[in-house]
XYZ file of C-alpha atoms in Angstrom:
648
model
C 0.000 0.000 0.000
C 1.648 2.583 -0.631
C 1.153 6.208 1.534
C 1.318 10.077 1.110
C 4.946 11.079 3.110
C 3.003 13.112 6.221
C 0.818 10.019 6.860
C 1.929 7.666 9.778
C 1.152 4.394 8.585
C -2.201 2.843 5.978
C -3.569 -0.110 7.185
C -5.764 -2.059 4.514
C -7.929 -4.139 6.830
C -8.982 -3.428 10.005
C -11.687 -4.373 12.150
C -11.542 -2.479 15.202
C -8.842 -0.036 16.774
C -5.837 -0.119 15.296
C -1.883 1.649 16.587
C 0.625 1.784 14.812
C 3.408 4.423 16.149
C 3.389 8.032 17.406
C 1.832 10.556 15.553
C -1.180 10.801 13.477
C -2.711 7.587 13.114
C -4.855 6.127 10.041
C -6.908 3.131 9.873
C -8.093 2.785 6.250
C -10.587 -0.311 5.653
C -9.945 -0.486 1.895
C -9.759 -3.853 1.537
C -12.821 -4.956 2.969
C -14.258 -2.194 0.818
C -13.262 -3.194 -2.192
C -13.950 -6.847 -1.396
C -17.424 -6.321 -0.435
C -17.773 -4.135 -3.821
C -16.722 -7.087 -5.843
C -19.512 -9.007 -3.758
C -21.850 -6.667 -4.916
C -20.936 -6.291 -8.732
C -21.284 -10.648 -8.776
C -24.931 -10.165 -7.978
C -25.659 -6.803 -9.740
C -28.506 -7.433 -11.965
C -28.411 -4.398 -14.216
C -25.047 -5.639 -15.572
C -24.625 -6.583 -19.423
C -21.931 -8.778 -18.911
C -22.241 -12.339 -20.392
C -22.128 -13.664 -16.932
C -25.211 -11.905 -15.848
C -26.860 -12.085 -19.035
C -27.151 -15.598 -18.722
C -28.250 -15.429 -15.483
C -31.423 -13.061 -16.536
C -32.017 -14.997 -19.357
C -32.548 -18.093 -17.343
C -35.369 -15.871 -15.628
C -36.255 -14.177 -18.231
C -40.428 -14.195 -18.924
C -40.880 -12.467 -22.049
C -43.261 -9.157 -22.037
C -46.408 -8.804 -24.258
C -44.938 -7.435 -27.722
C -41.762 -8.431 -27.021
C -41.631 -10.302 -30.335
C -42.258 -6.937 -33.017
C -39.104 -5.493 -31.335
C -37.649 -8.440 -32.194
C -38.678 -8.483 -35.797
C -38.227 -4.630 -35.610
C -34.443 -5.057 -34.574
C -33.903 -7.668 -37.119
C -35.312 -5.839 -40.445
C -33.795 -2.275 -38.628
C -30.660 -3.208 -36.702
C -32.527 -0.766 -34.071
C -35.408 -0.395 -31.974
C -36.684 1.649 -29.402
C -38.566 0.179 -26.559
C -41.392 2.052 -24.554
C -42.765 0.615 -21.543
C -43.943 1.615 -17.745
C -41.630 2.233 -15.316
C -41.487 -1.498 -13.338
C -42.545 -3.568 -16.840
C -38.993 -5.074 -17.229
C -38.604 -3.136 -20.088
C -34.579 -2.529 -19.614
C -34.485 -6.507 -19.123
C -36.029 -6.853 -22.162
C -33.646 -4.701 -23.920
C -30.992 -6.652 -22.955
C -32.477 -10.339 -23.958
C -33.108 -8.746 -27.227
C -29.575 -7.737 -27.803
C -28.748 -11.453 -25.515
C -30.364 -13.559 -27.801
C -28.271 -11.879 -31.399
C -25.201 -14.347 -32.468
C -22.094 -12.829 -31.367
C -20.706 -11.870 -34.849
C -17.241 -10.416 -33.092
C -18.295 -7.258 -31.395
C -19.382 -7.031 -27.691
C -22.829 -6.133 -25.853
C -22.215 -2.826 -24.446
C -24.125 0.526 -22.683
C -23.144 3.720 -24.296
C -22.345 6.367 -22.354
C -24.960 8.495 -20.682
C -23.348 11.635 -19.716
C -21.047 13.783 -21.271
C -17.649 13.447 -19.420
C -14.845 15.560 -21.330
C -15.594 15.441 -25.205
C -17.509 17.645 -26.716
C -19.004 15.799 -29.931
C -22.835 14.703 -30.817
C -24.749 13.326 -27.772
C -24.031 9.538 -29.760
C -20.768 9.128 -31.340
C -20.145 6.696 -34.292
C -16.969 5.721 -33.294
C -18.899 3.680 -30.129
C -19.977 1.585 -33.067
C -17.544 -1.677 -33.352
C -18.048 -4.397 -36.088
C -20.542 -6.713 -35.016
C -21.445 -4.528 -31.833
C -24.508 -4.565 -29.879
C -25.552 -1.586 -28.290
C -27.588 -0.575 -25.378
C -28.996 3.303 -24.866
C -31.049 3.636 -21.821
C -33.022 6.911 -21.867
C -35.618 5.748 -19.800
C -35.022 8.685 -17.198
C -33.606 11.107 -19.602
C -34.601 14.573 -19.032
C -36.433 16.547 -22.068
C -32.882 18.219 -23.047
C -30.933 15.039 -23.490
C -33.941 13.359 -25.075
C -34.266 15.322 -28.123
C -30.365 15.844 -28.691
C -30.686 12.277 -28.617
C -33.173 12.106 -30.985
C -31.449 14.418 -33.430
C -28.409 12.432 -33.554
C -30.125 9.316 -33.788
C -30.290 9.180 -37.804
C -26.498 9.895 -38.787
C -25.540 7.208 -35.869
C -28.238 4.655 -37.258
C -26.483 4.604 -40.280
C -23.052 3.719 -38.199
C -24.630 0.997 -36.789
C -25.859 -0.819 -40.260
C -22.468 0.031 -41.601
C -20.913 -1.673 -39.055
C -23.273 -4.492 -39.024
C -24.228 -3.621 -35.476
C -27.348 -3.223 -33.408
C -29.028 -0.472 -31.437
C -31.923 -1.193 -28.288
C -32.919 1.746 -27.014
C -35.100 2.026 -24.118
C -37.231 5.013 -24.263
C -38.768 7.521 -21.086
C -41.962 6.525 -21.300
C -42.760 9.590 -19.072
C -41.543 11.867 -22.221
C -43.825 10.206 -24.988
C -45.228 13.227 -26.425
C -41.586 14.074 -27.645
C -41.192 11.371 -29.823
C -40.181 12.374 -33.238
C -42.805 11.355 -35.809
C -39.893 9.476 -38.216
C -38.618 7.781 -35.503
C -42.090 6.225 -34.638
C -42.031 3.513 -36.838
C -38.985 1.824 -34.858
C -41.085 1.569 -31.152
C -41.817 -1.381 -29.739
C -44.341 -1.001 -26.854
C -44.137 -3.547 -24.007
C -46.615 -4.979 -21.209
C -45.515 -6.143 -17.704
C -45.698 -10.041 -18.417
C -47.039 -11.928 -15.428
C -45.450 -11.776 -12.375
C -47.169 -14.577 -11.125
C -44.948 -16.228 -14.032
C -41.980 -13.979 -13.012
C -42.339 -15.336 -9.152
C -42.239 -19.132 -10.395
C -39.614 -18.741 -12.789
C -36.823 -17.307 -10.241
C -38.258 -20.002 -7.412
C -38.296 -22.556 -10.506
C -34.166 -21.653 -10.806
C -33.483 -21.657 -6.985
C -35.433 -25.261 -6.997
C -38.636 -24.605 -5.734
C -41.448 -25.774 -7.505
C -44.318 -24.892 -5.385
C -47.819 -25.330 -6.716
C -50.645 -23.314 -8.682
C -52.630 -23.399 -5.899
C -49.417 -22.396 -3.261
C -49.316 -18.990 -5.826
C -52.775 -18.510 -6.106
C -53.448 -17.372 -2.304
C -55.000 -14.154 -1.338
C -52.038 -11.667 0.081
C -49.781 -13.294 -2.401
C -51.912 -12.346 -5.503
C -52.594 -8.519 -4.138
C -48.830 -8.158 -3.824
C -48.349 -9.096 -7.373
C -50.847 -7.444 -8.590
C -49.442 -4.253 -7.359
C -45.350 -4.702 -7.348
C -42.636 -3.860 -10.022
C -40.890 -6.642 -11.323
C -37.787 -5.753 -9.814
C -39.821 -6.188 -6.473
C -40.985 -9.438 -7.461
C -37.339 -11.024 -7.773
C -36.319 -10.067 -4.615
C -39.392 -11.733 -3.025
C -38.107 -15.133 -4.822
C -34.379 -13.880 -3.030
C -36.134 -13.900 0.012
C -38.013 -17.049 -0.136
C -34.432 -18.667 -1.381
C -33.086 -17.073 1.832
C -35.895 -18.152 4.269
C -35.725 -21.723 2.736
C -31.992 -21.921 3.714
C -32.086 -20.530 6.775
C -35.413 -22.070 8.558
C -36.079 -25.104 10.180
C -35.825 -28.408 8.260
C -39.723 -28.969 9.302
C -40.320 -25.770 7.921
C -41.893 -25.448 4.025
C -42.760 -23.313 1.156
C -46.476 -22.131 2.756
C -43.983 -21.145 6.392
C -41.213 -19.126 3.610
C -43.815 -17.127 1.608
C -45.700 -16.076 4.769
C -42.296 -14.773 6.362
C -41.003 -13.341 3.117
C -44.855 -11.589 2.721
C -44.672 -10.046 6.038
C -41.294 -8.115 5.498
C -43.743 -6.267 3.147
C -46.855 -4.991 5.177
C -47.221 -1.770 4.145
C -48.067 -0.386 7.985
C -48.397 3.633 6.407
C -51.749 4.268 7.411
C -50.906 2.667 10.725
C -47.878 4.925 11.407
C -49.993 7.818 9.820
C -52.541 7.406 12.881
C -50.126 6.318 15.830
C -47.766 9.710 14.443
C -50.777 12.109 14.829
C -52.153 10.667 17.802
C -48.479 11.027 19.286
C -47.890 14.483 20.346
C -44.722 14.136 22.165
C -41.871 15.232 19.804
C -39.552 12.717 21.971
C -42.063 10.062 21.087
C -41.561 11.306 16.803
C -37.948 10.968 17.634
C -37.842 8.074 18.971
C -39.873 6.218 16.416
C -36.934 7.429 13.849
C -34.582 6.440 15.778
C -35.520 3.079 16.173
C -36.697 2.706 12.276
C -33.170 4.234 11.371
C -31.173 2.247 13.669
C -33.430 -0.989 14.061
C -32.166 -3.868 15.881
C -29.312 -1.658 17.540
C -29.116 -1.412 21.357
C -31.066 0.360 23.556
C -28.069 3.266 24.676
C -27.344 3.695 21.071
C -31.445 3.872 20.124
C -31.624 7.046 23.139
C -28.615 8.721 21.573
C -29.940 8.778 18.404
C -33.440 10.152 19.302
C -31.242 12.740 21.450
C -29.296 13.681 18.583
C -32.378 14.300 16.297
C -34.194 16.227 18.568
C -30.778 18.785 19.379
C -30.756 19.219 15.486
C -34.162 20.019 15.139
C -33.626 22.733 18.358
C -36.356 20.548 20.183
C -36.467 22.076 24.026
C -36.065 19.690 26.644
C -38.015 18.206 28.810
C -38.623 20.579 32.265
C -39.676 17.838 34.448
C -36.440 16.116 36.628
C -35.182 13.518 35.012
C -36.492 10.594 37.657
C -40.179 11.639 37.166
C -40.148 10.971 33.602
C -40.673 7.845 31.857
C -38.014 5.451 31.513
C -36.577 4.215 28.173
C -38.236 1.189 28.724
C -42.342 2.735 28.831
C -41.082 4.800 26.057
C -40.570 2.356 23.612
C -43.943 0.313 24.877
C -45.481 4.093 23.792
C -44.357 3.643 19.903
C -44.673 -0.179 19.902
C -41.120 -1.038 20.159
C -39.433 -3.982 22.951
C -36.009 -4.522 23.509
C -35.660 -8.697 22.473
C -34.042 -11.577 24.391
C -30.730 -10.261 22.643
C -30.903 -6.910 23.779
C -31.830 -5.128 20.605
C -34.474 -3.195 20.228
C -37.162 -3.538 17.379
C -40.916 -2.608 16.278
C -43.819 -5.546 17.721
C -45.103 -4.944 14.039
C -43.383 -6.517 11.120
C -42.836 -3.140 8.397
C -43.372 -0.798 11.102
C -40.089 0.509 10.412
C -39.996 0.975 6.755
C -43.817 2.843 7.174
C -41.776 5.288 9.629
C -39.270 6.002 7.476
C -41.261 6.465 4.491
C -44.106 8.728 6.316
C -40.823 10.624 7.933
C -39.387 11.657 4.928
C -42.775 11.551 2.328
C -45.019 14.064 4.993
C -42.223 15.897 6.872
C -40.316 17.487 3.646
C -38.968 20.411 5.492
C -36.789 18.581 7.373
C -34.837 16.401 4.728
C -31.707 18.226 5.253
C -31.293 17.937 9.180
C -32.420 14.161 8.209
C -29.387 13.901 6.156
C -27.210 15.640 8.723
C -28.425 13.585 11.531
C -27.245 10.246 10.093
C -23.656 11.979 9.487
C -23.276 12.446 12.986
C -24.853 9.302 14.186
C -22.965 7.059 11.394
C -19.058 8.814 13.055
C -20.567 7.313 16.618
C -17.472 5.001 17.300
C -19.797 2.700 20.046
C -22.424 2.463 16.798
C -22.095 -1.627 15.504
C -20.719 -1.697 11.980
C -23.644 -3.742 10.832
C -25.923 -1.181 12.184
C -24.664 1.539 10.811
C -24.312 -0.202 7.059
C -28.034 -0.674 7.193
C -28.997 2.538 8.519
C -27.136 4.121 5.315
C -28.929 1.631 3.128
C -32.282 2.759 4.205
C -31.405 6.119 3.968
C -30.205 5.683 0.533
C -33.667 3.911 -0.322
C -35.278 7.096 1.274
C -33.244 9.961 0.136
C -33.439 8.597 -3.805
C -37.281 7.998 -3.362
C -37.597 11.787 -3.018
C -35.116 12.589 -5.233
C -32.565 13.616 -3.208
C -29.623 11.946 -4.499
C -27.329 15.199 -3.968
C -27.706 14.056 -0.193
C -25.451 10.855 -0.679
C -23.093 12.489 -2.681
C -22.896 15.147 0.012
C -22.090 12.121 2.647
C -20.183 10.264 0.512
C -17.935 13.825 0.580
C -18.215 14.395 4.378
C -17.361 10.588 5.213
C -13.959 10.658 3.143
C -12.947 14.437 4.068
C -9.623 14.478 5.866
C -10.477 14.813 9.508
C -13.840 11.926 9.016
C -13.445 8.531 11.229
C -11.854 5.931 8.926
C -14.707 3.621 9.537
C -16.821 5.763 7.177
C -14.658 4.733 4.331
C -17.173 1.648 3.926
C -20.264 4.095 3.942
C -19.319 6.108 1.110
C -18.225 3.728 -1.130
C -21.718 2.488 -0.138
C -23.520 5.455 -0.662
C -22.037 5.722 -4.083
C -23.216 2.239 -5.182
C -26.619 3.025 -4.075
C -26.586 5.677 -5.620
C -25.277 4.190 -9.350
C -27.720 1.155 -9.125
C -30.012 3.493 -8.766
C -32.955 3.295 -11.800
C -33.294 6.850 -11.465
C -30.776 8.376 -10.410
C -27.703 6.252 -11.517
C -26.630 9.046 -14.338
C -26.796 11.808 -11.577
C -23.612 9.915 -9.928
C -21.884 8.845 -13.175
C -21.930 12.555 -13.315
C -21.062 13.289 -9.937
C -18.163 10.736 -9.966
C -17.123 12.552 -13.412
C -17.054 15.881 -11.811
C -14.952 14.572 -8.097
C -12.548 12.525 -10.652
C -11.698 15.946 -12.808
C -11.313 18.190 -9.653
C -8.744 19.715 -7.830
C -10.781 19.896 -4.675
C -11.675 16.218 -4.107
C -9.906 14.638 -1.069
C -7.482 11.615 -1.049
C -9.776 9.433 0.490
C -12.489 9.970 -2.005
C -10.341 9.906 -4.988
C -9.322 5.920 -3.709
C -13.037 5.048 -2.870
C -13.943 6.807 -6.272
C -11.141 4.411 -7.960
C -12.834 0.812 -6.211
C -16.288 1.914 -7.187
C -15.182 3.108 -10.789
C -13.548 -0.269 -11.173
C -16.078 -2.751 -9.196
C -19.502 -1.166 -9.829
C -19.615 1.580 -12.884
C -17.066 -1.169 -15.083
C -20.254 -3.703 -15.039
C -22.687 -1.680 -16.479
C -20.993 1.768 -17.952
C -17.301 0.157 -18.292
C -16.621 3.473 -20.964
C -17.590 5.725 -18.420
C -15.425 3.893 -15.943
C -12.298 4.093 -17.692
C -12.892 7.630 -19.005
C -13.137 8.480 -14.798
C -10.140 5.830 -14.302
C -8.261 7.730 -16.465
C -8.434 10.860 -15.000
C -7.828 9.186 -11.557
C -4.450 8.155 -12.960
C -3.457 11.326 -13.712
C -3.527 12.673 -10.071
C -0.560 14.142 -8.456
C -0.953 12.102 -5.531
C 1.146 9.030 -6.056
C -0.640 6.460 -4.510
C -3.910 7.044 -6.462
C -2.098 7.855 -9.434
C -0.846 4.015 -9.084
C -3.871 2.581 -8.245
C -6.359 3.972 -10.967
C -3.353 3.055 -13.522
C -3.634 -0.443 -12.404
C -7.635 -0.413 -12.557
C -7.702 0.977 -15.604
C -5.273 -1.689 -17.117
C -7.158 -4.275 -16.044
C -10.306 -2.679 -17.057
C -9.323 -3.111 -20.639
C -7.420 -6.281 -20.204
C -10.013 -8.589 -21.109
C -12.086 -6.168 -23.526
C -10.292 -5.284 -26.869
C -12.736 -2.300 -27.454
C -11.968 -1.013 -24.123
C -8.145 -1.264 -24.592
C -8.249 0.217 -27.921
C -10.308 3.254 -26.246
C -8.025 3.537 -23.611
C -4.722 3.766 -26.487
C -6.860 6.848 -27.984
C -7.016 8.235 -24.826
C -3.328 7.778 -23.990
C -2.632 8.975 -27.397
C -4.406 12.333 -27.070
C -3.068 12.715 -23.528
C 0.660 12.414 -24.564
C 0.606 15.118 -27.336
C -1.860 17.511 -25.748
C -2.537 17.514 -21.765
C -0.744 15.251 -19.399
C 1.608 13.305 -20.886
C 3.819 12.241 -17.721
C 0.653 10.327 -15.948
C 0.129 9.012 -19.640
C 3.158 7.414 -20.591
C 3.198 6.180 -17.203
C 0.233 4.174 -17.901
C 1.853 3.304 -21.625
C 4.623 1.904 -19.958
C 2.765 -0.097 -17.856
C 1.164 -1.979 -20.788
C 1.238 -6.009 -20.254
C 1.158 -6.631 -23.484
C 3.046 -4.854 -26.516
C 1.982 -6.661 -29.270
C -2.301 -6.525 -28.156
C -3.869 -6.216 -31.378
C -0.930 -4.300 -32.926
C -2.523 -5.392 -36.562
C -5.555 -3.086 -36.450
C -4.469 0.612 -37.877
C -5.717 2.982 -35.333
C -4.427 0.745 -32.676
C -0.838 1.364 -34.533
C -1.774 4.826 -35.168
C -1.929 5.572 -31.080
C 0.994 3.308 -30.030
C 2.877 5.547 -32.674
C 1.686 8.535 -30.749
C 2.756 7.147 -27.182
C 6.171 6.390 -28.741
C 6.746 9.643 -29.845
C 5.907 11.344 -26.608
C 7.971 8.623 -24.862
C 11.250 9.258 -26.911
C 10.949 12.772 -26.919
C 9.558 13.461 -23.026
C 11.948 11.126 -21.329
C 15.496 9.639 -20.894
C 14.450 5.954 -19.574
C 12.889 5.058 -23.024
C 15.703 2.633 -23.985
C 14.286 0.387 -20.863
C 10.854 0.201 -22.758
C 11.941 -0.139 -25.725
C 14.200 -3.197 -25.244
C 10.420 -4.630 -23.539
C 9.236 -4.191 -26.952
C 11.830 -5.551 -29.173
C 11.374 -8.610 -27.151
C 7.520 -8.577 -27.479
C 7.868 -9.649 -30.826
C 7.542 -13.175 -31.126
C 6.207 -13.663 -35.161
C 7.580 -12.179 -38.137
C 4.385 -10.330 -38.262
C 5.003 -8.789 -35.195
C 8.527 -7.734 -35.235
C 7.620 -5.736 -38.488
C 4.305 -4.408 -37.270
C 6.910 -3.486 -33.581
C 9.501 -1.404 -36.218
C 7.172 0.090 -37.943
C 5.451 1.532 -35.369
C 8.872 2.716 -33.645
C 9.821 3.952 -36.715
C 6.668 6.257 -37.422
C 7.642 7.571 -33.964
C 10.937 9.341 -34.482
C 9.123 10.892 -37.783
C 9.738 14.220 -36.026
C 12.640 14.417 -34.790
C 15.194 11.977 -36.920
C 17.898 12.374 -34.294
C 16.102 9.148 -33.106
C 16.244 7.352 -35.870
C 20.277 6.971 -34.902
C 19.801 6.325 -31.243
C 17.006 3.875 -31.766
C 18.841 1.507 -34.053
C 21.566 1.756 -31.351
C 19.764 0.662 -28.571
C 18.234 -2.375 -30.825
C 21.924 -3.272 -31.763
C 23.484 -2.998 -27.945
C 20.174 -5.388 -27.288
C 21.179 -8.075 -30.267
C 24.478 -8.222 -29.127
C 23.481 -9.135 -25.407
C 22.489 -12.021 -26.335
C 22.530 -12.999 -30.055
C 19.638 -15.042 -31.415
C 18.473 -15.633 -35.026
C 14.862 -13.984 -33.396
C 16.249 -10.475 -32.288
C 18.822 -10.098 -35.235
C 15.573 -9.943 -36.888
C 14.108 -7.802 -35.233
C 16.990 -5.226 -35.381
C 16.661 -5.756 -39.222
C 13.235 -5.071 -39.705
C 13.926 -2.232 -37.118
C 16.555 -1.234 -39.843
C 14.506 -1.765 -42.801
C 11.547 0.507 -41.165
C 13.865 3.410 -40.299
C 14.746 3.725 -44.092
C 11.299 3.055 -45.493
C 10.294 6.642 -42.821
C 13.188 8.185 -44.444
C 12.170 7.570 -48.255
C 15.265 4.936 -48.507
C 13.722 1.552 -49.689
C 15.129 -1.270 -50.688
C 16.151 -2.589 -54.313
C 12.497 -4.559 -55.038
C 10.574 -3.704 -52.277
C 7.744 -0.692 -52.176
C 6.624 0.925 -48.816
């Protein structure tokens, strides 16, 4: 690990108080953060790799109309997909593009925000032979929606060049702006059954319960009524439930629990919250639906700390003629369990408190937000406590629409003087935040704007580097590396060397992706940073990666030049090189492109042949004195001097 010269010491894992020396102590908990993100992006469903393709294909019940977009996408090589919000309609957008042969190109999501170029909302050169594309508008605002639809033609056209294919999923909320010549490409889908969306995910966990098991009362109202998304995770939970309960236990015992984590108790908490007219009592209800399961101490401080925010005056009546903690909680149907923690009597009491808290008491969002900062730094709070009390503010603050309010904790929990054990949260917050249906372009965004500025704190820049590479890589992987990219070019060291690694292996197993990241490194050498750039070029695994394609020539010609004519330790690299080339082919595809980089300046010509010759006479083998001869042979061709029978 390596560490900024004022800090003490970085630890990477820690899980509790750690010393390590005089002065200034650090714990950092970046491992387990980064370990729990790859957790995470394994059971991310919004992914388009192949992995997780197959996966949702497995699951996959096909929506009403779902076969005229695939006609449509056939005859087209495009079509857009409308839908409600909670249909499955992105799902369907990716079967459709799933179920194409694989004719060389990849399945990838184009980029949804702007970043640092400043071309045509959709840029032909996303378009790779054989590609399959993915555009989800489907919470575009009106601005972005038309620009969209303007460019839409000319980048059509790229994709049937290219042989390629284009699903777009469409804001259904933004109809009316449709363009009239784009009409005849929409594909409108239903929500399919979720009835037949329930069985199919127990069906792949092996549970095979019976029509009449799904046909009960509760269980047909909740389906009648929840998103898709919703119904999935009911299957999770019945998985869960069947794993965890007693062996005499069955699938009538699972759905009943799984069913009860969703009573919707609003109109219960609506009554008990007017009926209450004790502030403490309004407190202490949050407290305990914000922190549920914690410890009694921990439940009081919290309900303490919310009412000092909110400038509530104390109680006038001495302390030992009040109620105890103990009559208070019987007052807002809470008990403290055999274990100590305390928690609701009524199963979804808590999630009706936070949701009437933050639905009917909008004035107060902000001290909401600032109360869980200050409650979430409490060093005697349990980790697992405080992880689900940011997960349920996440699901509360993006509800409302308030996903500035994580990225505003996700800055306060990595500023310089925040508790370490925050770390964790704001990575969290961040993911939220990204998975996010909604609201997941507002942190690409976000993370865009942190990556490119000069304000953002060390701590965030490394948590911004794990969730670029863990959780943005599985569903915007351009976006990631554009963001990765600019990490690596920070002046502090350590996250310089970090994103540099990420952003290697980004690319490493995705040849578009590599060959975006050479452009990249290409413009960065001749134009704004080339120091952090060429220290990613050097860094390269693998010389010789697709060295036969022209514009992946044309940038490694690029990095070369700025290589040989920014630094004195090029000789190093270069010898690297001349031993990368394994094939004929490759040695003369290697000289040519060293060649074409001392086109400017042909001092280099000279000291580059040197170099190659010092390196044959090392160790001399019929497979470098090759090499130095087609090294030769390119150095004359770049200076007009070709060979008797041979044309350049």
């Amino acid at each position: 690990m390596t560490a900024a010269s004022h800090f003490a010491s970085f630890v990477g894992d820690a899980h509790g108080s750690v010393h390590s020396g005089e002065g200034t102590q650090y714990n950092f908990y970046f491992q387990s953060t980064e370990q729990w993100l790859r957790d995470q992006a394994r059971r991310r469903p919004r992914s388009v790799a192949e992995e997780d393709r197959r996966h949702l294909h497995e699951r996959f019940v096909a929506p009403p109309g779902l076969q005229h977009a695939r006609d449509l996408l056939e005859s087209e090589h495009a079509v857009l997909i409308r839908g409600h919000s909670g249909s499955g309609r992105r799902a369907a957008a990716v079967m459709l593009l799933h179920e194409l042969p694989a004719r060389g190109g990849t399945l990838h999501e184009l980029p949804d925000t702007s970043d640092d170029t400043t071309g045509p909302p959709l840029d032909g050169r996303d378009v790779g032979r054989g590609d399959r594309l993915l555009l989800d508008l489907s919470e575009a605002d009106e601005t972005r929606y038309i620009s969209v639809q303007n460019a839409l033609s000319d980048f059509r056209s790229s994709v049937a060049a290219n042989g390629a294919y284009l699903v777009v999923v469409l804001p259904h909320h933004l109809g009316y702006l449709l363009r009239g010549d784009l009409r005849h490409l929409m594909a409108e889908i239903s929500r399919p059954s979720a009835r037949r969306v329930l069985a199919t995910h127990l069906r792949c966990a092996g549970i095979h319960p019976s029509e009449v098991l799904l046909g009960g009362a509760e269980l047909t109202s909740f389906l009648a009524r929840a998103p898709l998304r919703d119904v999935a995770a009911l299957a999770d939970r019945i998985n869960r439930l069947r794993m965890t309960s007693p062996a005499d236990r069955g699938f009538p015992d699972w759905l009943k629990q799984a069913l009860e984590e969703q009573h919707d108790q609003t109109e219960r908490v609506a009554a008990d919250f007017s009926a209450a007219q004790n502030g403490r009592h309004r407190a202490l209800q949050l407290a305990i639906a914000m922190f549920h399961e914690a410890t009694p101490d921990m439940v009081l401080y919290a309900a303490n700390g919310l009412l000092g925010l909110l400038s509530h005056p104390p109680d006038p009546t001495p302390r030992l003629e009040q109620a105890d903690l103990y009559a208070e909680l019987s007052a807002v149907h809470a008990e403290t369990g055999p274990d100590g923690r305390v928690r609701f009597t009524v199963d979804g009491y808590d999630r009706a408190v936070r949701q009437h808290f933050w639905t009917f008491l909008p004035d107060i969002r902000r001290e909401l937000r600032d109360w869980l900062m200050r409650q979430a730094a409490n060093p005697a709070l349990d980790a697992a406590i405080r992880r689900e009390a940011v997960n349920r503010f996440a699901h509360q603050a993006l509800r409302v629409a308030r996903p500035e309010d994580l990225a505003w904790l996700a800055q306060q929990w990595t500023a310089s003087r925040a508790p370490a054990w925050l770390i964790p949260e704001a990575a969290r917050a961040l993911v939220l935040g990204l998975e996010d249906d909604h609201h997941g372009r507002f942190f690409r965004q976000r993370i865009y704007d942190w990556a490119t500025s000069d304000d953002t704190s060390v701590h965030l820049l490394r948590v911004l580097i794990m969730v670029c590479s863990q959780t943005m890589a599985s569903t915007h992987p351009d976006q990631a590396l554009v963001r990765l990219h600019h990490l690596a070019r920070r002046s502090h060291e350590g996250v310089r060397w970090e994103a540099r690694k990420a952003m290697i292996q980004l690319s490493a197993a995705d040849d578009r992706l590599y060959q975006l990241m050479l452009e990249r490194l290409a413009a960065g050498v001749s134009q704004r940073s080339p120091q952090a750039d060429l220290d990613v070029f050097r860094d390269l695994p693998d010389p010789v990666r697709l060295i036969g394609r022209r514009s992946v020539r044309h940038s490694l010609t690029a990095c070369w030049a700025g290589l040989l004519s920014g630094t004195t330790d090029w000789p190093t690299h270069l010898r690297l090189w001349l031993e990368a080339g394994q094939t004929t082919a490759e040695r003369d595809l290697i000289a040519r492109v060293l060649a074409a980089a001392c086109a400017q300046d042909t001092r280099l010509f000279g000291r580059l042949y040197r170099v190659a010759l010092d390196w044959v006479r090392i160790r001399p083998e019929p497979g470098r004195a090759d090499m130095a001869s087609r090294l030769l042979l390119a150095i004359n061709e770049a200076q007009g001097i070709h060979a008797y029978g041979r044309t350049a």
